[in-house]
PDB file of N, CA and C in Angstrom:
ATOM      1  N   MET C  15      15.126  35.326  -5.400  1.00 38.00           N
ATOM      2  CA  MET C  15      15.556  34.941  -4.156  1.00 38.00           C
ATOM      3  C   MET C  15      16.210  33.739  -3.887  1.00 38.00           C
ATOM      4  N   ASP C  16      17.845  33.634  -3.811  1.00 40.00           N
ATOM      5  CA  ASP C  16      18.699  32.661  -3.700  1.00 40.00           C
ATOM      6  C   ASP C  16      18.305  31.989  -1.905  1.00 40.00           C
ATOM      7  N   LYS C  17      18.693  32.986  -0.873  1.00 43.00           N
ATOM      8  CA  LYS C  17      18.474  32.456   0.259  1.00 43.00           C
ATOM      9  C   LYS C  17      17.503  33.023   0.830  1.00 43.00           C
ATOM     10  N   LEU C  18      17.030  32.166   1.765  1.00 44.00           N
ATOM     11  CA  LEU C  18      16.053  32.772   2.735  1.00 44.00           C
ATOM     12  C   LEU C  18      16.008  32.108   3.960  1.00 44.00           C
ATOM     13  N   GLN C  19      16.534  33.249   5.015  1.00 44.00           N
ATOM     14  CA  GLN C  19      16.622  32.685   6.254  1.00 44.00           C
ATOM     15  C   GLN C  19      15.427  32.539   7.048  1.00 44.00           C
ATOM     16  N   SER C  20      15.157  31.505   7.925  1.00 43.00           N
ATOM     17  CA  SER C  20      13.800  31.322   8.676  1.00 43.00           C
ATOM     18  C   SER C  20      14.320  31.488  10.176  1.00 43.00           C
ATOM     19  N   TYR C  21      13.307  32.004  10.947  1.00 43.00           N
ATOM     20  CA  TYR C  21      13.889  32.138  12.587  1.00 43.00           C
ATOM     21  C   TYR C  21      12.416  31.481  12.970  1.00 43.00           C
ATOM     22  N   CYS C  22      12.591  30.768  14.263  1.00 42.00           N
ATOM     23  CA  CYS C  22      11.610  30.086  14.826  1.00 42.00           C
ATOM     24  C   CYS C  22      11.217  31.228  16.176  1.00 42.00           C
ATOM     25  N   LEU C  23      10.014  31.569  16.018  1.00 47.00           N
ATOM     26  CA  LEU C  23       9.484  32.299  17.039  1.00 47.00           C
ATOM     27  C   LEU C  23       7.927  31.912  17.740  1.00 47.00           C
ATOM     28  N   SER C  24       7.807  32.130  18.575  1.00 48.00           N
ATOM     29  CA  SER C  24       6.096  31.705  18.944  1.00 48.00           C
ATOM     30  C   SER C  24       5.682  32.738  18.356  1.00 48.00           C
ATOM     31  N   PHE C  25       4.396  32.671  18.251  1.00 50.00           N
ATOM     32  CA  PHE C  25       3.216  33.546  17.746  1.00 50.00           C
ATOM     33  C   PHE C  25       2.865  34.841  18.994  1.00 50.00           C
ATOM     34  N   GLU C  26       3.316  34.519  20.097  1.00 48.00           N
ATOM     35  CA  GLU C  26       2.767  35.208  21.112  1.00 48.00           C
ATOM     36  C   GLU C  26       4.157  36.161  21.176  1.00 48.00           C
ATOM     37  N   MET C  27       5.102  36.068  20.627  1.00 47.00           N
ATOM     38  CA  MET C  27       6.606  36.851  20.663  1.00 47.00           C
ATOM     39  C   MET C  27       6.711  37.695  19.779  1.00 47.00           C
ATOM     40  N   VAL C  28       5.499  37.764  18.874  1.00 54.00           N
ATOM     41  CA  VAL C  28       5.956  38.685  17.454  1.00 54.00           C
ATOM     42  C   VAL C  28       5.342  39.744  17.980  1.00 54.00           C
ATOM     43  N   THR C  29       6.253  41.013  17.630  1.00 47.00           N
ATOM     44  CA  THR C  29       5.554  42.306  18.108  1.00 47.00           C
ATOM     45  C   THR C  29       4.220  42.404  17.029  1.00 47.00           C
ATOM     46  N   LEU C  30       3.202  42.848  16.872  1.00 54.00           N
ATOM     47  CA  LEU C  30       1.964  42.907  16.175  1.00 54.00           C
ATOM     48  C   LEU C  30       1.470  44.238  15.493  1.00 54.00           C
ATOM     49  N   ASN C  31       3.043  45.101  15.920  1.00 71.00           N
ATOM     50  CA  ASN C  31       2.557  46.103  15.304  1.00 71.00           C
ATOM     51  C   ASN C  31       3.570  46.701  13.943  1.00 71.00           C
ATOM     52  N   ILE C  32       3.744  45.258  12.971  1.00 84.00           N
ATOM     53  CA  ILE C  32       4.152  44.841  11.950  1.00 84.00           C
ATOM     54  C   ILE C  32       3.263  45.385  10.776  1.00 84.00           C
ATOM     55  N   GLU C  33       3.575  46.254   9.833  1.00 87.00           N
ATOM     56  CA  GLU C  33       2.456  46.467   8.691  1.00 87.00           C
ATOM     57  C   GLU C  33       3.343  46.897   7.710  1.00 87.00           C
ATOM     58  N   ASN C  34       2.348  46.575   6.790  1.00 91.00           N
ATOM     59  CA  ASN C  34       2.456  47.057   5.333  1.00 91.00           C
ATOM     60  C   ASN C  34       3.693  46.100   4.799  1.00 91.00           C
ATOM     61  N   LYS C  35       3.715  44.862   5.329  1.00 93.00           N
ATOM     62  CA  LYS C  35       4.568  43.724   4.968  1.00 93.00           C
ATOM     63  C   LYS C  35       3.795  42.535   3.993  1.00 93.00           C
ATOM     64  N   VAL C  36       4.555  41.559   3.195  1.00 96.00           N
ATOM     65  CA  VAL C  36       3.893  40.594   2.541  1.00 96.00           C
ATOM     66  C   VAL C  36       4.331  39.340   3.751  1.00 96.00           C
ATOM     67  N   ILE C  37       3.543  38.698   4.056  1.00 94.00           N
ATOM     68  CA  ILE C  37       3.716  37.817   5.167  1.00 94.00           C
ATOM     69  C   ILE C  37       3.031  36.305   4.800  1.00 94.00           C
ATOM     70  N   ILE C  38       4.265  35.441   4.725  1.00 95.00           N
ATOM     71  CA  ILE C  38       3.597  33.920   4.123  1.00 95.00           C
ATOM     72  C   ILE C  38       3.216  33.465   6.047  1.00 95.00           C
ATOM     73  N   ILE C  39       2.174  32.677   5.927  1.00 93.00           N
ATOM     74  CA  ILE C  39       1.905  31.955   6.876  1.00 93.00           C
ATOM     75  C   ILE C  39       1.598  30.699   6.717  1.00 93.00           C
ATOM     76  N   VAL C  40       2.649  29.622   7.017  1.00 93.00           N
ATOM     77  CA  VAL C  40       2.105  28.125   6.371  1.00 93.00           C
ATOM     78  C   VAL C  40       1.529  27.233   7.963  1.00 93.00           C
ATOM     79  N   GLY C  41       0.462  26.383   7.721  1.00 88.00           N
ATOM     80  CA  GLY C  41      -0.125  25.755   9.016  1.00 88.00           C
ATOM     81  C   GLY C  41      -1.283  26.664   9.577  1.00 88.00           C
ATOM     82  N   ILE C  42      -2.380  26.642   9.599  1.00 84.00           N
ATOM     83  CA  ILE C  42      -3.356  27.125  10.246  1.00 84.00           C
ATOM     84  C   ILE C  42      -3.835  26.189  11.086  1.00 84.00           C
ATOM     85  N   HIS C  43      -2.994  25.939  12.254  1.00 77.00           N
ATOM     86  CA  HIS C  43      -3.415  24.533  13.298  1.00 77.00           C
ATOM     87  C   HIS C  43      -4.550  24.689  14.095  1.00 77.00           C
ATOM     88  N   ASP C  44      -4.528  26.204  14.473  1.00 78.00           N
ATOM     89  CA  ASP C  44      -5.602  26.359  15.558  1.00 78.00           C
ATOM     90  C   ASP C  44      -5.903  27.777  15.486  1.00 78.00           C
ATOM     91  N   LYS C  45      -7.272  28.330  16.304  1.00 81.00           N
ATOM     92  CA  LYS C  45      -7.830  29.489  16.777  1.00 81.00           C
ATOM     93  C   LYS C  45      -6.625  30.751  17.038  1.00 81.00           C
ATOM     94  N   SER C  46      -5.690  30.264  17.376  1.00 78.00           N
ATOM     95  CA  SER C  46      -4.582  31.484  18.014  1.00 78.00           C
ATOM     96  C   SER C  46      -4.258  31.933  16.830  1.00 78.00           C
ATOM     97  N   ILE C  47      -3.164  30.603  15.760  1.00 82.00           N
ATOM     98  CA  ILE C  47      -2.877  31.300  14.367  1.00 82.00           C
ATOM     99  C   ILE C  47      -3.945  32.008  13.853  1.00 82.00           C
ATOM    100  N   GLU C  48      -5.416  31.812  13.584  1.00 85.00           N
ATOM    101  CA  GLU C  48      -6.431  32.312  12.715  1.00 85.00           C
ATOM    102  C   GLU C  48      -6.142  33.870  13.209  1.00 85.00           C
ATOM    103  N   ASN C  49      -6.283  33.892  14.781  1.00 84.00           N
ATOM    104  CA  ASN C  49      -6.296  35.460  15.325  1.00 84.00           C
ATOM    105  C   ASN C  49      -5.234  36.160  14.870  1.00 84.00           C
ATOM    106  N   PHE C  50      -3.865  35.524  15.091  1.00 84.00           N
ATOM    107  CA  PHE C  50      -2.723  36.103  14.707  1.00 84.00           C
ATOM    108  C   PHE C  50      -2.892  36.345  13.055  1.00 84.00           C
ATOM    109  N   VAL C  51      -3.530  35.819  12.260  1.00 87.00           N
ATOM    110  CA  VAL C  51      -3.347  35.967  10.997  1.00 87.00           C
ATOM    111  C   VAL C  51      -4.312  36.962  10.664  1.00 87.00           C
ATOM    112  N   LYS C  52      -5.491  37.181  11.382  1.00 89.00           N
ATOM    113  CA  LYS C  52      -6.486  38.228  11.313  1.00 89.00           C
ATOM    114  C   LYS C  52      -5.982  39.459  11.949  1.00 89.00           C
ATOM    115  N   THR C  53      -4.919  39.763  12.955  1.00 86.00           N
ATOM    116  CA  THR C  53      -4.065  40.537  13.601  1.00 86.00           C
ATOM    117  C   THR C  53      -3.362  41.236  12.806  1.00 86.00           C
ATOM    118  N   LEU C  54      -2.231  40.501  11.974  1.00 89.00           N
ATOM    119  CA  LEU C  54      -1.682  40.978  11.029  1.00 89.00           C
ATOM    120  C   LEU C  54      -2.254  41.475   9.587  1.00 89.00           C
ATOM    121  N   ALA C  55      -3.461  40.851   9.513  1.00 91.00           N
ATOM    122  CA  ALA C  55      -4.126  41.894   8.308  1.00 91.00           C
ATOM    123  C   ALA C  55      -5.014  42.660   8.438  1.00 91.00           C
ATOM    124  N   LYS C  56      -5.231  42.976   9.556  1.00 89.00           N
ATOM    125  CA  LYS C  56      -5.657  44.256  10.367  1.00 89.00           C
ATOM    126  C   LYS C  56      -4.850  45.412  10.209  1.00 89.00           C
ATOM    127  N   ASN C  57      -3.516  45.068  10.229  1.00 88.00           N
ATOM    128  CA  ASN C  57      -2.533  46.215  10.395  1.00 88.00           C
ATOM    129  C   ASN C  57      -1.944  46.307   8.899  1.00 88.00           C
ATOM    130  N   GLY C  58      -2.403  46.039   7.886  1.00 91.00           N
ATOM    131  CA  GLY C  58      -2.799  46.149   6.359  1.00 91.00           C
ATOM    132  C   GLY C  58      -1.392  45.312   5.858  1.00 91.00           C
ATOM    133  N   ASN C  59      -1.407  44.304   6.502  1.00 93.00           N
ATOM    134  CA  ASN C  59      -0.514  43.271   5.900  1.00 93.00           C
ATOM    135  C   ASN C  59      -0.739  42.170   4.540  1.00 93.00           C
ATOM    136  N   ARG C  60       0.041  42.180   3.800  1.00 95.00           N
ATOM    137  CA  ARG C  60      -0.632  41.142   2.705  1.00 95.00           C
ATOM    138  C   ARG C  60      -0.107  40.033   3.057  1.00 95.00           C
ATOM    139  N   ILE C  61      -0.926  38.963   3.088  1.00 95.00           N
ATOM    140  CA  ILE C  61      -1.037  37.763   3.778  1.00 95.00           C
ATOM    141  C   ILE C  61      -1.108  36.774   2.566  1.00 95.00           C
ATOM    142  N   VAL C  62      -0.293  35.446   2.756  1.00 96.00           N
ATOM    143  CA  VAL C  62      -0.076  34.343   1.877  1.00 96.00           C
ATOM    144  C   VAL C  62      -0.395  33.409   2.927  1.00 96.00           C
ATOM    145  N   LEU C  63      -1.536  32.464   2.607  1.00 95.00           N
ATOM    146  CA  LEU C  63      -1.339  31.670   3.669  1.00 95.00           C
ATOM    147  C   LEU C  63      -1.219  30.243   2.919  1.00 95.00           C
ATOM    148  N   GLY C  64      -0.689  28.972   3.725  1.00 95.00           N
ATOM    149  CA  GLY C  64      -0.695  27.633   3.192  1.00 95.00           C
ATOM    150  C   GLY C  64      -0.877  26.853   3.711  1.00 95.00           C
ATOM    151  N   ASP C  65      -1.770  25.692   3.619  1.00 93.00           N
ATOM    152  CA  ASP C  65      -2.638  24.692   4.658  1.00 93.00           C
ATOM    153  C   ASP C  65      -2.735  23.738   3.307  1.00 93.00           C
ATOM    154  N   THR C  66      -3.089  22.418   4.282  1.00 93.00           N
ATOM    155  CA  THR C  66      -3.293  21.270   3.628  1.00 93.00           C
ATOM    156  C   THR C  66      -4.691  21.621   3.445  1.00 93.00           C
ATOM    157  N   SER C  67      -5.484  21.924   4.213  1.00 92.00           N
ATOM    158  CA  SER C  67      -7.170  22.031   4.100  1.00 92.00           C
ATOM    159  C   SER C  67      -7.622  23.036   3.332  1.00 92.00           C
ATOM    160  N   LEU C  68      -8.255  22.591   2.469  1.00 95.00           N
ATOM    161  CA  LEU C  68      -8.793  24.129   1.436  1.00 95.00           C
ATOM    162  C   LEU C  68      -9.915  24.641   2.015  1.00 95.00           C
ATOM    163  N   GLU C  69     -10.823  23.933   2.848  1.00 94.00           N
ATOM    164  CA  GLU C  69     -12.037  24.436   3.612  1.00 94.00           C
ATOM    165  C   GLU C  69     -11.620  25.397   4.598  1.00 94.00           C
ATOM    166  N   LYS C  70     -10.543  25.227   5.453  1.00 91.00           N
ATOM    167  CA  LYS C  70      -9.504  25.988   6.031  1.00 91.00           C
ATOM    168  C   LYS C  70      -9.157  27.344   5.626  1.00 91.00           C
ATOM    169  N   LEU C  71      -8.823  27.136   4.444  1.00 94.00           N
ATOM    170  CA  LEU C  71      -8.005  28.203   3.493  1.00 94.00           C
ATOM    171  C   LEU C  71      -9.209  29.334   3.027  1.00 94.00           C
ATOM    172  N   LYS C  72     -10.111  28.370   2.493  1.00 95.00           N
ATOM    173  CA  LYS C  72     -11.366  29.451   2.155  1.00 95.00           C
ATOM    174  C   LYS C  72     -11.774  30.373   3.104  1.00 95.00           C
ATOM    175  N   LYS C  73     -12.153  29.561   4.009  1.00 93.00           N
ATOM    176  CA  LYS C  73     -13.067  29.981   5.504  1.00 93.00           C
ATOM    177  C   LYS C  73     -12.302  31.328   5.757  1.00 93.00           C
ATOM    178  N   LEU C  74     -10.938  31.077   6.051  1.00 92.00           N
ATOM    179  CA  LEU C  74     -10.004  32.184   6.615  1.00 92.00           C
ATOM    180  C   LEU C  74      -9.841  33.326   5.460  1.00 92.00           C
ATOM    181  N   GLN C  75      -9.830  33.063   4.389  1.00 94.00           N
ATOM    182  CA  GLN C  75      -9.396  33.967   3.235  1.00 94.00           C
ATOM    183  C   GLN C  75     -10.866  34.635   2.888  1.00 94.00           C
ATOM    184  N   ARG C  76     -11.815  34.064   3.523  1.00 93.00           N
ATOM    185  CA  ARG C  76     -13.204  34.844   3.341  1.00 93.00           C
ATOM    186  C   ARG C  76     -13.253  36.023   4.304  1.00 93.00           C
ATOM    187  N   GLU C  77     -13.255  35.629   5.627  1.00 91.00           N
ATOM    188  CA  GLU C  77     -13.247  36.088   7.113  1.00 91.00           C
ATOM    189  C   GLU C  77     -12.290  37.265   7.026  1.00 91.00           C
ATOM    190  N   ILE C  78     -10.864  37.037   6.434  1.00 91.00           N
ATOM    191  CA  ILE C  78     -10.174  38.482   6.217  1.00 91.00           C
ATOM    192  C   ILE C  78     -10.123  39.423   5.149  1.00 91.00           C
ATOM    193  N   ALA C  79     -10.585  38.867   3.954  1.00 90.00           N
ATOM    194  CA  ALA C  79     -10.981  39.591   2.899  1.00 90.00           C
ATOM    195  C   ALA C  79     -12.060  40.557   3.010  1.00 90.00           C
ATOM    196  N   LYS C  80     -13.042  40.106   3.345  1.00 89.00           N
ATOM    197  CA  LYS C  80     -14.446  40.527   4.049  1.00 89.00           C
ATOM    198  C   LYS C  80     -14.237  41.992   5.073  1.00 89.00           C
ATOM    199  N   GLU C  81     -13.021  41.623   5.678  1.00 90.00           N
ATOM    200  CA  GLU C  81     -12.740  43.040   6.444  1.00 90.00           C
ATOM    201  C   GLU C  81     -11.864  43.736   6.296  1.00 90.00           C
ATOM    202  N   TYR C  82     -10.595  43.137   5.903  1.00 89.00           N
ATOM    203  CA  TYR C  82      -9.254  43.922   5.414  1.00 89.00           C
ATOM    204  C   TYR C  82      -8.463  43.523   3.985  1.00 89.00           C
ATOM    205  N   GLY C  83      -9.453  42.471   3.259  1.00 83.00           N
ATOM    206  CA  GLY C  83      -8.674  42.216   1.692  1.00 83.00           C
ATOM    207  C   GLY C  83      -7.305  41.656   1.967  1.00 83.00           C
ATOM    208  N   ASN C  84      -6.280  41.741   0.860  1.00 89.00           N
ATOM    209  CA  ASN C  84      -5.177  41.420   0.763  1.00 89.00           C
ATOM    210  C   ASN C  84      -4.729  40.039   1.352  1.00 89.00           C
ATOM    211  N   VAL C  85      -5.466  38.663   0.744  1.00 94.00           N
ATOM    212  CA  VAL C  85      -5.152  37.540   1.374  1.00 94.00           C
ATOM    213  C   VAL C  85      -5.307  36.592   0.336  1.00 94.00           C
ATOM    214  N   ILE C  86      -4.680  36.107   0.032  1.00 96.00           N
ATOM    215  CA  ILE C  86      -4.370  34.878  -0.950  1.00 96.00           C
ATOM    216  C   ILE C  86      -4.033  33.837  -0.415  1.00 96.00           C
ATOM    217  N   PHE C  87      -4.342  32.570  -1.015  1.00 96.00           N
ATOM    218  CA  PHE C  87      -3.882  31.226  -0.466  1.00 96.00           C
ATOM    219  C   PHE C  87      -3.548  30.096  -1.713  1.00 96.00           C
ATOM    220  N   ARG C  88      -2.833  29.049  -1.039  1.00 96.00           N
ATOM    221  CA  ARG C  88      -2.670  28.029  -1.985  1.00 96.00           C
ATOM    222  C   ARG C  88      -2.371  26.686  -1.218  1.00 96.00           C
ATOM    223  N   ILE C  89      -2.751  25.699  -1.614  1.00 96.00           N
ATOM    224  CA  ILE C  89      -2.815  24.282  -0.833  1.00 96.00           C
ATOM    225  C   ILE C  89      -1.375  24.038  -0.781  1.00 96.00           C
ATOM    226  N   THR C  90      -1.156  23.999   0.551  1.00 95.00           N
ATOM    227  CA  THR C  90       0.857  23.685   0.877  1.00 95.00           C
ATOM    228  C   THR C  90       0.867  22.360   2.033  1.00 95.00           C
ATOM    229  N   ASP C  91       1.830  21.602   1.817  1.00 92.00           N
ATOM    230  CA  ASP C  91       1.973  20.780   2.697  1.00 92.00           C
ATOM    231  C   ASP C  91       3.214  20.979   2.916  1.00 92.00           C
ATOM    232  N   SER C  92       3.427  21.515   4.314  1.00 87.00           N
ATOM    233  CA  SER C  92       4.776  22.215   4.893  1.00 87.00           C
ATOM    234  C   SER C  92       5.989  21.092   5.006  1.00 87.00           C
ATOM    235  N   SER C  93       5.481  19.848   4.942  1.00 87.00           N
ATOM    236  CA  SER C  93       6.672  18.954   4.800  1.00 87.00           C
ATOM    237  C   SER C  93       7.293  18.560   3.414  1.00 87.00           C
ATOM    238  N   SER C  94       6.678  18.928   2.447  1.00 91.00           N
ATOM    239  CA  SER C  94       7.089  19.013   1.182  1.00 91.00           C
ATOM    240  C   SER C  94       7.858  20.421   0.591  1.00 91.00           C
ATOM    241  N   GLU C  95       8.877  20.187   0.289  1.00 91.00           N
ATOM    242  CA  GLU C  95      10.081  21.170  -0.282  1.00 91.00           C
ATOM    243  C   GLU C  95       9.350  22.016  -1.511  1.00 91.00           C
ATOM    244  N   LYS C  96       8.820  20.861  -2.419  1.00 95.00           N
ATOM    245  CA  LYS C  96       8.067  21.829  -3.714  1.00 95.00           C
ATOM    246  C   LYS C  96       6.848  22.606  -2.935  1.00 95.00           C
ATOM    247  N   ASP C  97       6.171  22.018  -2.371  1.00 95.00           N
ATOM    248  CA  ASP C  97       4.927  23.047  -1.964  1.00 95.00           C
ATOM    249  C   ASP C  97       5.455  24.169  -1.453  1.00 95.00           C
ATOM    250  N   ILE C  98       6.319  24.074  -0.635  1.00 93.00           N
ATOM    251  CA  ILE C  98       6.709  25.453   0.057  1.00 93.00           C
ATOM    252  C   ILE C  98       7.654  26.531  -1.051  1.00 93.00           C
ATOM    253  N   ARG C  99       8.183  25.892  -1.742  1.00 95.00           N
ATOM    254  CA  ARG C  99       8.743  26.941  -3.233  1.00 95.00           C
ATOM    255  C   ARG C  99       7.672  27.115  -4.199  1.00 95.00           C
ATOM    256  N   ASN C 100       6.993  26.558  -4.143  1.00 97.00           N
ATOM    257  CA  ASN C 100       5.443  26.756  -5.062  1.00 97.00           C
ATOM    258  C   ASN C 100       5.226  27.623  -4.361  1.00 97.00           C
ATOM    259  N   LEU C 101       4.521  28.019  -3.078  1.00 96.00           N
ATOM    260  CA  LEU C 101       4.115  28.806  -2.262  1.00 96.00           C
ATOM    261  C   LEU C 101       4.889  30.244  -2.262  1.00 96.00           C
ATOM    262  N   GLN C 102       6.140  30.251  -2.295  1.00 95.00           N
ATOM    263  CA  GLN C 102       7.397  31.323  -2.164  1.00 95.00           C
ATOM    264  C   GLN C 102       7.076  31.927  -3.749  1.00 95.00           C
ATOM    265  N   LYS C 103       7.074  31.058  -4.668  1.00 97.00           N
ATOM    266  CA  LYS C 103       6.878  31.595  -6.168  1.00 97.00           C
ATOM    267  C   LYS C 103       5.701  32.321  -6.466  1.00 97.00           C
ATOM    268  N   TYR C 104       4.604  31.795  -5.432  1.00 97.00           N
ATOM    269  CA  TYR C 104       3.352  32.453  -5.806  1.00 97.00           C
ATOM    270  C   TYR C 104       3.228  33.810  -5.119  1.00 97.00           C
ATOM    271  N   ALA C 105       3.824  33.993  -3.915  1.00 97.00           N
ATOM    272  CA  ALA C 105       3.590  35.140  -3.392  1.00 97.00           C
ATOM    273  C   ALA C 105       4.488  36.180  -3.958  1.00 97.00           C
ATOM    274  N   VAL C 106       5.518  35.906  -4.367  1.00 97.00           N
ATOM    275  CA  VAL C 106       6.200  36.744  -4.953  1.00 97.00           C
ATOM    276  C   VAL C 106       5.632  37.267  -6.448  1.00 97.00           C
ATOM    277  N   TYR C 107       4.925  36.320  -7.135  1.00 97.00           N
ATOM    278  CA  TYR C 107       4.431  36.801  -8.382  1.00 97.00           C
ATOM    279  C   TYR C 107       3.017  37.558  -7.747  1.00 97.00           C
ATOM    280  N   GLU C 108       2.748  37.339  -6.820  1.00 96.00           N
ATOM    281  CA  GLU C 108       1.001  38.119  -6.461  1.00 96.00           C
ATOM    282  C   GLU C 108       1.476  39.329  -6.079  1.00 96.00           C
ATOM    283  N   PHE C 109       2.774  39.513  -5.244  1.00 96.00           N
ATOM    284  CA  PHE C 109       2.975  40.706  -4.150  1.00 96.00           C
ATOM    285  C   PHE C 109       4.190  41.372  -4.566  1.00 96.00           C
ATOM    286  N   GLY C 110       5.236  40.642  -5.024  1.00 96.00           N
ATOM    287  CA  GLY C 110       6.391  41.285  -5.918  1.00 96.00           C
ATOM    288  C   GLY C 110       7.590  41.008  -4.906  1.00 96.00           C
ATOM    289  N   LYS C 111       7.357  40.541  -3.405  1.00 96.00           N
ATOM    290  CA  LYS C 111       8.142  40.210  -2.349  1.00 96.00           C
ATOM    291  C   LYS C 111       7.586  39.331  -1.330  1.00 96.00           C
ATOM    292  N   ILE C 112       8.815  38.955  -0.345  1.00 96.00           N
ATOM    293  CA  ILE C 112       8.297  38.295   0.574  1.00 96.00           C
ATOM    294  C   ILE C 112       8.821  38.873   1.637  1.00 96.00           C
ATOM    295  N   ASP C 113       8.456  39.588   3.054  1.00 94.00           N
ATOM    296  CA  ASP C 113       9.148  39.972   4.006  1.00 94.00           C
ATOM    297  C   ASP C 113       8.901  39.544   5.230  1.00 94.00           C
ATOM    298  N   LEU C 114       8.158  38.330   5.653  1.00 91.00           N
ATOM    299  CA  LEU C 114       8.196  37.693   6.674  1.00 91.00           C
ATOM    300  C   LEU C 114       7.570  36.264   6.468  1.00 91.00           C
ATOM    301  N   TRP C 115       7.860  35.133   7.098  1.00 90.00           N
ATOM    302  CA  TRP C 115       7.850  33.847   6.904  1.00 90.00           C
ATOM    303  C   TRP C 115       7.376  33.373   8.497  1.00 90.00           C
ATOM    304  N   PHE C 116       6.341  32.681   8.330  1.00 87.00           N
ATOM    305  CA  PHE C 116       5.919  31.964   9.520  1.00 87.00           C
ATOM    306  C   PHE C 116       5.714  30.482   9.337  1.00 87.00           C
ATOM    307  N   TYR C 117       6.310  29.451   9.823  1.00 71.00           N
ATOM    308  CA  TYR C 117       6.052  28.234   9.246  1.00 71.00           C
ATOM    309  C   TYR C 117       6.583  27.414  10.048  1.00 71.00           C
ATOM    310  N   GLY C 118       6.400  25.905  10.506  1.00 49.00           N
ATOM    311  CA  GLY C 118       7.152  24.900  11.127  1.00 49.00           C
ATOM    312  C   GLY C 118       7.457  23.922  10.679  1.00 49.00           C
ATOM    313  N   SER C 119       8.233  24.025   9.395  1.00 45.00           N
ATOM    314  CA  SER C 119       8.842  22.660   8.645  1.00 45.00           C
ATOM    315  C   SER C 119      10.448  22.893   8.977  1.00 45.00           C
ATOM    316  N   ASN C 120      10.959  21.874   8.426  1.00 42.00           N
ATOM    317  CA  ASN C 120      12.620  21.938   8.539  1.00 42.00           C
ATOM    318  C   ASN C 120      13.331  21.833   7.294  1.00 42.00           C
ATOM    319  N   ILE C 121      12.616  22.816   6.349  1.00 43.00           N
ATOM    320  CA  ILE C 121      12.858  22.727   4.790  1.00 43.00           C
ATOM    321  C   ILE C 121      13.897  23.657   4.850  1.00 43.00           C
ATOM    322  N   ASP C 122      15.111  23.265   4.117  1.00 46.00           N
ATOM    323  CA  ASP C 122      16.013  24.574   3.876  1.00 46.00           C
ATOM    324  C   ASP C 122      16.037  24.877   2.629  1.00 46.00           C
ATOM    325  N   LEU C 123      15.251  26.460   2.528  1.00 46.00           N
ATOM    326  CA  LEU C 123      15.194  27.219   1.424  1.00 46.00           C
ATOM    327  C   LEU C 123      16.338  27.802   0.721  1.00 46.00           C
ATOM    328  N   SER C 124      17.554  27.580   1.384  1.00 49.00           N
ATOM    329  CA  SER C 124      18.872  28.321   0.872  1.00 49.00           C
ATOM    330  C   SER C 124      19.460  27.639  -0.171  1.00 49.00           C
ATOM    331  N   LYS C 125      19.156  26.332  -0.244  1.00 48.00           N
ATOM    332  CA  LYS C 125      19.489  25.307  -1.635  1.00 48.00           C
ATOM    333  C   LYS C 125      19.185  26.006  -3.048  1.00 48.00           C
TER     334      LYS C 125
END
């Protein structure tokens, strides 16, 4: 995957009938994002989480896996191009592709 375009969307603007996709979400900052992640998982999506808090990632993974499955995570600093690229590689390795990204960094992944 040489080029990856990102779009800036608020979580409220996203249509939640997205189904059966591989979705990366970086930065689990508050309860609304956690609920967004759970809704996506409920719809049969495979979720790849990235955040700097291991405890937060483990907690959310346990909650989602218990009910819906298909969630993995990796410690990721959204300000680090290396971390974002490693998360991208991990998602492709585990699930074979990436359909959607939700993150708030200014990293150009097209390089």
